[in-house]
mmCIF file of C-alpha atoms in Angstrom:
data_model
loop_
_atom_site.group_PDB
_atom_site.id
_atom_site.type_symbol
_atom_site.label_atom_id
_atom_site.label_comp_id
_atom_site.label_asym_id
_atom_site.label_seq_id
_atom_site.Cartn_x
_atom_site.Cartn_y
_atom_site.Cartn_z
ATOM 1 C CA UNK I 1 -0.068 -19.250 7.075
ATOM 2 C CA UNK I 2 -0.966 -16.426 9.378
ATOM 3 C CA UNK I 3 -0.472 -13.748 7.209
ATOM 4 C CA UNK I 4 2.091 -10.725 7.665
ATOM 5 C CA UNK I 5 2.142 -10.203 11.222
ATOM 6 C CA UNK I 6 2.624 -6.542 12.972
ATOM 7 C CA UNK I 7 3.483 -5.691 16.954
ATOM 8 C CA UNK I 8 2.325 -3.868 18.333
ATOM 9 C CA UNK I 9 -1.015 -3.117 17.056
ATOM 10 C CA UNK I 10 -1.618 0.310 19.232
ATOM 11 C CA UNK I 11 1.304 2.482 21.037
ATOM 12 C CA UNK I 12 1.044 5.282 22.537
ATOM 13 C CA UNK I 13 4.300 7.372 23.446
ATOM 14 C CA UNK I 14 6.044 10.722 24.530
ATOM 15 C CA UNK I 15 8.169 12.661 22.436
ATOM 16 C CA UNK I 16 11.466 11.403 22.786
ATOM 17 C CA UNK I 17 11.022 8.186 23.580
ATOM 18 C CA UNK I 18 12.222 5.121 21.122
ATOM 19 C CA UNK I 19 9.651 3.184 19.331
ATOM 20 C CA UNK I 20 10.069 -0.179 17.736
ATOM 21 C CA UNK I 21 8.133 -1.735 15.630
ATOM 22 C CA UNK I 22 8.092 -5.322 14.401
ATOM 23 C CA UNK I 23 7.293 -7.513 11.378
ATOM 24 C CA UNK I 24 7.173 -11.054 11.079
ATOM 25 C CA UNK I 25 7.058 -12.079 6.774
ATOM 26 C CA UNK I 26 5.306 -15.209 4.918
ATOM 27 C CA UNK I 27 7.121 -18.021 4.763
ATOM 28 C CA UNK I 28 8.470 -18.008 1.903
ATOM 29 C CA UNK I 29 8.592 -14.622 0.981
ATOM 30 C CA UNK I 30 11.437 -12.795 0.121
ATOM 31 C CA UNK I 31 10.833 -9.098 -0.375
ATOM 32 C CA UNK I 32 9.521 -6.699 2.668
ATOM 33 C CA UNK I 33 8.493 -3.271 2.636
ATOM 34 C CA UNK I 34 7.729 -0.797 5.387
ATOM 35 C CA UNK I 35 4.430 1.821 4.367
ATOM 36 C CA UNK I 36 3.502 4.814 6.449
ATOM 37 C CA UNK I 37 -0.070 5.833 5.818
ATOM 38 C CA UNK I 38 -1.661 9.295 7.331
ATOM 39 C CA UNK I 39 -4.612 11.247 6.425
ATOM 40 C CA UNK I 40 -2.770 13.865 4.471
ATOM 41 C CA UNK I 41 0.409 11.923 2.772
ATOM 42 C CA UNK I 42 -1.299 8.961 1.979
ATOM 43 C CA UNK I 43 0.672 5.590 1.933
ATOM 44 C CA UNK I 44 4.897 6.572 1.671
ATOM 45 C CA UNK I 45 7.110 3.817 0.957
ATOM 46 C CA UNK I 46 9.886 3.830 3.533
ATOM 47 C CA UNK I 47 11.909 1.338 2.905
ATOM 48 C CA UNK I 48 12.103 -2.089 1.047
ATOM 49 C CA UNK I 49 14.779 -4.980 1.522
ATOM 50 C CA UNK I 50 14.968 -8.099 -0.895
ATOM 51 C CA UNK I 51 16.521 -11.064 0.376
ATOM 52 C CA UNK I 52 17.284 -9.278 3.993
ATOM 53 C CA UNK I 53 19.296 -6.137 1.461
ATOM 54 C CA UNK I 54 17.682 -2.793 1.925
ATOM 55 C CA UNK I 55 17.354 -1.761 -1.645
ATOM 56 C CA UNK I 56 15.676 1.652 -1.131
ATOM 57 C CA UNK I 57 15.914 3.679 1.255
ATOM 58 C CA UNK I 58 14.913 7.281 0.048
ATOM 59 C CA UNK I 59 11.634 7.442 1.504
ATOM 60 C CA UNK I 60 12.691 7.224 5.558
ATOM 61 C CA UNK I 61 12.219 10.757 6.844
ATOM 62 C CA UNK I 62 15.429 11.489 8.250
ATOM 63 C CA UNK I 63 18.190 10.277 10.933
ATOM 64 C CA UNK I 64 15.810 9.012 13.375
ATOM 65 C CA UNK I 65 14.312 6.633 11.409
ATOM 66 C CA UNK I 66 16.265 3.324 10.911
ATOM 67 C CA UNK I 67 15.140 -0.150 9.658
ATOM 68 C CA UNK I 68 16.673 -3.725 10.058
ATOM 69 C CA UNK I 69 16.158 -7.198 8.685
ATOM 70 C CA UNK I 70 17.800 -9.823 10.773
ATOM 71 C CA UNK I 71 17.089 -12.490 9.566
ATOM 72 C CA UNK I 72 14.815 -13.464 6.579
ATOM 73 C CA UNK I 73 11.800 -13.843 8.251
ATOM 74 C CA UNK I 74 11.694 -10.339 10.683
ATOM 75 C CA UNK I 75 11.923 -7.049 10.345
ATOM 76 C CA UNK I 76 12.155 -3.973 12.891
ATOM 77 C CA UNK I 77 11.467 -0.321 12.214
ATOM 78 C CA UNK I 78 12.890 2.321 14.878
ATOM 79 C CA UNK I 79 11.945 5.870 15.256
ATOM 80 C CA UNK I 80 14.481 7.048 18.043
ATOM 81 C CA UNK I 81 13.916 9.477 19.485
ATOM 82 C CA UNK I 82 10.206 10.037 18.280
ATOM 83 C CA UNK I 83 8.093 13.021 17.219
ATOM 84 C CA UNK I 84 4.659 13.913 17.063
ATOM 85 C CA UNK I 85 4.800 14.294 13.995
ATOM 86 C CA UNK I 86 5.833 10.575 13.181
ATOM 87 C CA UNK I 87 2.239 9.651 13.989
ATOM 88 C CA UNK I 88 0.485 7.650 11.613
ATOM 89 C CA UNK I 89 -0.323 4.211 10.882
ATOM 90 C CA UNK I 90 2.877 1.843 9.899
ATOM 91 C CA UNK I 91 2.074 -0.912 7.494
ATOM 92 C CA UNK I 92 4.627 -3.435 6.645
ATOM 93 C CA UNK I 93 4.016 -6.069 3.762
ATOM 94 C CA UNK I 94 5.899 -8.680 2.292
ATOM 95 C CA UNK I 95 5.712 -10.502 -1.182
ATOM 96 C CA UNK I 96 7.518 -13.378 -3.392
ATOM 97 C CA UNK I 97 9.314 -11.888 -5.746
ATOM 98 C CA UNK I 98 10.396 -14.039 -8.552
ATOM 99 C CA UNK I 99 6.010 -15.003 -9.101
ATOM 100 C CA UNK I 100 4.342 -13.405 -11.972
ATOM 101 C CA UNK I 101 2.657 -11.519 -9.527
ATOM 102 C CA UNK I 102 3.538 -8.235 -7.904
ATOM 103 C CA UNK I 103 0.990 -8.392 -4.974
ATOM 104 C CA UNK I 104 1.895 -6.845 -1.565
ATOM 105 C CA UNK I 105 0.335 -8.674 1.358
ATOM 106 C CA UNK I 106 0.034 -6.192 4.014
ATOM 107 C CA UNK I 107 -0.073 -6.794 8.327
ATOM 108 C CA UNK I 108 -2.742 -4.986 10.028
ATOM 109 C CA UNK I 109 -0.873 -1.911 10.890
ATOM 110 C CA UNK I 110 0.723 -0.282 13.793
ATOM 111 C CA UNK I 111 -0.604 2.327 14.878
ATOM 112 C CA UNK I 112 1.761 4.925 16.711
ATOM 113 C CA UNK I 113 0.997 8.108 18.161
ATOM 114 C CA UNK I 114 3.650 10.397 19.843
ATOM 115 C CA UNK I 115 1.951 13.192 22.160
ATOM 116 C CA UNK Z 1 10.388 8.730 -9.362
ATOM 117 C CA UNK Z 2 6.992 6.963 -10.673
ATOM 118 C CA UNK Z 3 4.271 9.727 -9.771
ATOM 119 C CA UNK Z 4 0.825 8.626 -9.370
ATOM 120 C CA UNK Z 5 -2.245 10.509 -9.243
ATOM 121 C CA UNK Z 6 -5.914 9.135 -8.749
ATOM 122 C CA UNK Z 7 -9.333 11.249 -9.018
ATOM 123 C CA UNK Z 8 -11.625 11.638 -7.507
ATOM 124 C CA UNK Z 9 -10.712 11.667 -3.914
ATOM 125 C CA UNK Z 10 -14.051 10.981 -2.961
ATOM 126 C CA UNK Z 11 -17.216 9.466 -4.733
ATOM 127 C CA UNK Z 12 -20.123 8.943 -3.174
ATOM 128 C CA UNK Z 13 -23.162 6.386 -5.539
ATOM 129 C CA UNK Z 14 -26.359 5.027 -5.238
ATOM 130 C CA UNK Z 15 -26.397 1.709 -4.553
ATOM 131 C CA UNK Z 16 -26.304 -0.249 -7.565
ATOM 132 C CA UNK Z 17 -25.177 2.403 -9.504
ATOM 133 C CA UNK Z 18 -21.508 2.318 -10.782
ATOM 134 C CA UNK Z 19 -18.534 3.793 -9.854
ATOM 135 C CA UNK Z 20 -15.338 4.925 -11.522
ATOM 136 C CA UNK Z 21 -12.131 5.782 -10.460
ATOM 137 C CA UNK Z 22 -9.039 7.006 -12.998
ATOM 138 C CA UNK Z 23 -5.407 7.039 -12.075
ATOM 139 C CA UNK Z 24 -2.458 8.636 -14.314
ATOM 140 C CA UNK Z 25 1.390 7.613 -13.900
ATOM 141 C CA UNK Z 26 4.438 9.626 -15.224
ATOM 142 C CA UNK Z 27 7.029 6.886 -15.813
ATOM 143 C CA UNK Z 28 6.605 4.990 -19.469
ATOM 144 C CA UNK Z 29 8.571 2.126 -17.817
ATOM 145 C CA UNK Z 30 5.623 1.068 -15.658
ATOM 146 C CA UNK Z 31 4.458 -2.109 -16.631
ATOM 147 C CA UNK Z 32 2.367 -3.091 -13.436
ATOM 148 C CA UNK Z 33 -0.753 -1.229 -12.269
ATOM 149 C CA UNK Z 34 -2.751 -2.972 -9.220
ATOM 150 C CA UNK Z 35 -5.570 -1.593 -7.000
ATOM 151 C CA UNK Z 36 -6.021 -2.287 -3.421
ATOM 152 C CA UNK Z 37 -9.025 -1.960 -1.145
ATOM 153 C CA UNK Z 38 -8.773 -0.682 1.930
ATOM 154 C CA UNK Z 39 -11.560 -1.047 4.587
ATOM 155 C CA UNK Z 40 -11.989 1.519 7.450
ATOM 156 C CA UNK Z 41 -9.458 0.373 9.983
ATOM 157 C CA UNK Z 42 -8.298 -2.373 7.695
ATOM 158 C CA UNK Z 43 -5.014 -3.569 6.018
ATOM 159 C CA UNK Z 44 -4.835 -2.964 2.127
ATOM 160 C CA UNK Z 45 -6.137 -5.789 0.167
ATOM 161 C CA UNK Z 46 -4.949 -6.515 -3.680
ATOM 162 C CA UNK Z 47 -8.620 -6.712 -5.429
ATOM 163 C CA UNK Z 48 -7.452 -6.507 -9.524
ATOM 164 C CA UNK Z 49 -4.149 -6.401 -11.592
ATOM 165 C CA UNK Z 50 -3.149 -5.371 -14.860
ATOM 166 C CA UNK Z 51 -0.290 -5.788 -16.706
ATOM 167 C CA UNK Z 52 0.781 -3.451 -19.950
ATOM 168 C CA UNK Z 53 0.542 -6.754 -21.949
ATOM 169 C CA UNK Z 54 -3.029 -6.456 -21.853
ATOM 170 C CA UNK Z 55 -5.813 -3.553 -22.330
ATOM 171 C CA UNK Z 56 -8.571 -4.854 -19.883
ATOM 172 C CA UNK Z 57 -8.913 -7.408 -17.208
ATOM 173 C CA UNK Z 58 -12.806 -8.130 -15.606
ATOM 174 C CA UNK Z 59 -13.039 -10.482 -12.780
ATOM 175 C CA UNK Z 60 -16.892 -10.275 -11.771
ATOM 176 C CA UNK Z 61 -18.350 -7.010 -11.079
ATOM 177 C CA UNK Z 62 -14.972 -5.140 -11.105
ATOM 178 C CA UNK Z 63 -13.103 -4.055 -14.564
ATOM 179 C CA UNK Z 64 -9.758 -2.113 -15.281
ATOM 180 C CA UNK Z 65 -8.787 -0.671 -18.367
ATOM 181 C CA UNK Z 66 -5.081 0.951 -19.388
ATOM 182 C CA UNK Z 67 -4.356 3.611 -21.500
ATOM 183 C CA UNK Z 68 -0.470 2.921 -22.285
ATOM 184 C CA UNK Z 69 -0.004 5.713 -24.757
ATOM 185 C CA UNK Z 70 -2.104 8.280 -22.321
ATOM 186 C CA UNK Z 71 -0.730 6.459 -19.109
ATOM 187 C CA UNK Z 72 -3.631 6.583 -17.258
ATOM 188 C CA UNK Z 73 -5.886 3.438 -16.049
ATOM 189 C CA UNK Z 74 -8.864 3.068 -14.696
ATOM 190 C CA UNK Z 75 -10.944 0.870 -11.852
ATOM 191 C CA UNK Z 76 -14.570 0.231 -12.963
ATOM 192 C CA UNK Z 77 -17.308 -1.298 -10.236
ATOM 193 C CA UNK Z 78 -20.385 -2.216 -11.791
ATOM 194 C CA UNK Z 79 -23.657 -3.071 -9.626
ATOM 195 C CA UNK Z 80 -22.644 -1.672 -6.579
ATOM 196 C CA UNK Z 81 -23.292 -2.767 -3.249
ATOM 197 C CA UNK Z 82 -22.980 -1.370 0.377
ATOM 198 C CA UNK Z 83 -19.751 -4.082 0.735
ATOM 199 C CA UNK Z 84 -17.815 -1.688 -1.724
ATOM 200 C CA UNK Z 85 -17.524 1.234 0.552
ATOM 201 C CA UNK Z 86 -13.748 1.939 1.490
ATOM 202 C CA UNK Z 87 -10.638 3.657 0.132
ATOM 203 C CA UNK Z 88 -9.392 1.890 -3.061
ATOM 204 C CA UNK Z 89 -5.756 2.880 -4.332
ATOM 205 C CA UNK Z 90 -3.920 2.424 -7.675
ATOM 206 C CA UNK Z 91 -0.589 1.693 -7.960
ATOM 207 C CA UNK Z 92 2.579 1.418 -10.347
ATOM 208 C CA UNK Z 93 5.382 -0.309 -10.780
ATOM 209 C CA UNK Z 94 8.161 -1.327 -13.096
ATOM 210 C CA UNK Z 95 7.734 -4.835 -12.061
ATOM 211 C CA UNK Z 96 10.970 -6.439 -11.373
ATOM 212 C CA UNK Z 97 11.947 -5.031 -7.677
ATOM 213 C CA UNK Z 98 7.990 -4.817 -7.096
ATOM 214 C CA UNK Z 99 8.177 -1.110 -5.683
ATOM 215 C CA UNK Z 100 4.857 0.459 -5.621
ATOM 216 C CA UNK Z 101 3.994 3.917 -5.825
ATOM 217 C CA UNK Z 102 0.321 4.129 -4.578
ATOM 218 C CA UNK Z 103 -2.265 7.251 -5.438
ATOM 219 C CA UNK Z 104 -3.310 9.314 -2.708
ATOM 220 C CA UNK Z 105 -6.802 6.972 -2.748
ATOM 221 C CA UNK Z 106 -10.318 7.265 -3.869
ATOM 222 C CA UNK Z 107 -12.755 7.254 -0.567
ATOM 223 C CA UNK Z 108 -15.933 5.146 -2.260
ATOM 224 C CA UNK Z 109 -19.395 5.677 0.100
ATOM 225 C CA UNK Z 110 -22.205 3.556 -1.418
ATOM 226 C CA UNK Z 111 -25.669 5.053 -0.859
ATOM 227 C CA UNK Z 112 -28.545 2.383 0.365
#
């Protein structure tokens, strides 16, 4: 398997502008999450789904943030319209819950900056 | 909300020296506690797990130890090498949904 994979790996944007970003899960797994990481707030939790369900939501900023699962193997994250403060490096990871094992495989990142 | 907290934020050794880094959680109901590596410009990588069940886990030159009553644990590398520089995170969970709060991250520089 090729792992959790992210796209895109870089973007650069305005303010205003939409940004999506998109996940691709194991095979087989059934829980995803979506982790912002910056220098000063560490890595957030956004939002996880189980079996395509968001379960939690509290940790997306605000309005402009929204997150989708269509199907059980992809996932989107928008930020519409974006800020510069939204930059940071978006992680999403995806496990098989149900396994003794809690462990989160992450993608590589996206990393987003808004000027 | 499970609060996590991890010191130090930096730690700078000596090559072959040891290092030691020591999280606390709030929530009793934690029962998961895993630490990820995280190279520069790298994805987050599980490296050791512990589960309240047990007091200590070793797997080679890396150790953790929990504290249930005191609710803190701790990530030990022995031995260590230039390979172990990077940020390394703790985490907690209640296990079930597999939710992770992470620590804000120890940055680990290992002096040749």
């Amino acid at each position: 398997d090729a792992g959790v994979i992210q796209s895109p790996r870089h973007e650069v944007t305005e303010m205003g502008q939409e940004v999506t970003l998109r996940c691709k899960l194991i095979s087989g797994h059934n829980s995803l999450f979506w982790y912002r990481q910056t220098m000063m707030r560490g890595l957030e939790l956004l939002i996880y789904f189980n079996n395509n369900v968001p379960i939690d939501d509290s940790g997306m900023p605000e309005d402009r943030f929204s997150a989708k699962m269509p199907n059980a193997s992809f996932s989107t994250l928008k930020i519409q319209p974006s800020e510069p403060r939204d930059s940071a490096v978006y992680f999403c990871a995806s496990s098989r819950r149900g396994l003794n094992t809690g462990e989160l495989f992450f993608g590589e990142g996206s990393r987003l900056t808004v000027l | 909300g499970e609060n996590v907290e991890q010191h130090p934020s930096t730690l700078s050794v000596q090559e072959g020296d040891s290092a030691v880094i020591k999280c606390t959680y709030s929530d009793s109901a934690s029962n998961y506690f895993p630490w990820y590596k995280q190279e520069l410009g790298k994805r987050p990588q599980l490296i050791i797990d512990i589960r309240s069940n047990v007091g200590e886990k070793k797997d080679q030159r890396i150790a953790v130890t929990l504290n249930k009553t005191a609710k803190h644990f701790s990530l030990h590398i022995t031995e260590t090498q230039p390979e172990d520089s990077a940020v390394y995170f703790c985490a907690a969970s209640k296990g079930g949904d597999y939710k992770l709060s992470f620590g804000a991250g120890t940055t680990v520089t290992v002096r040749a």
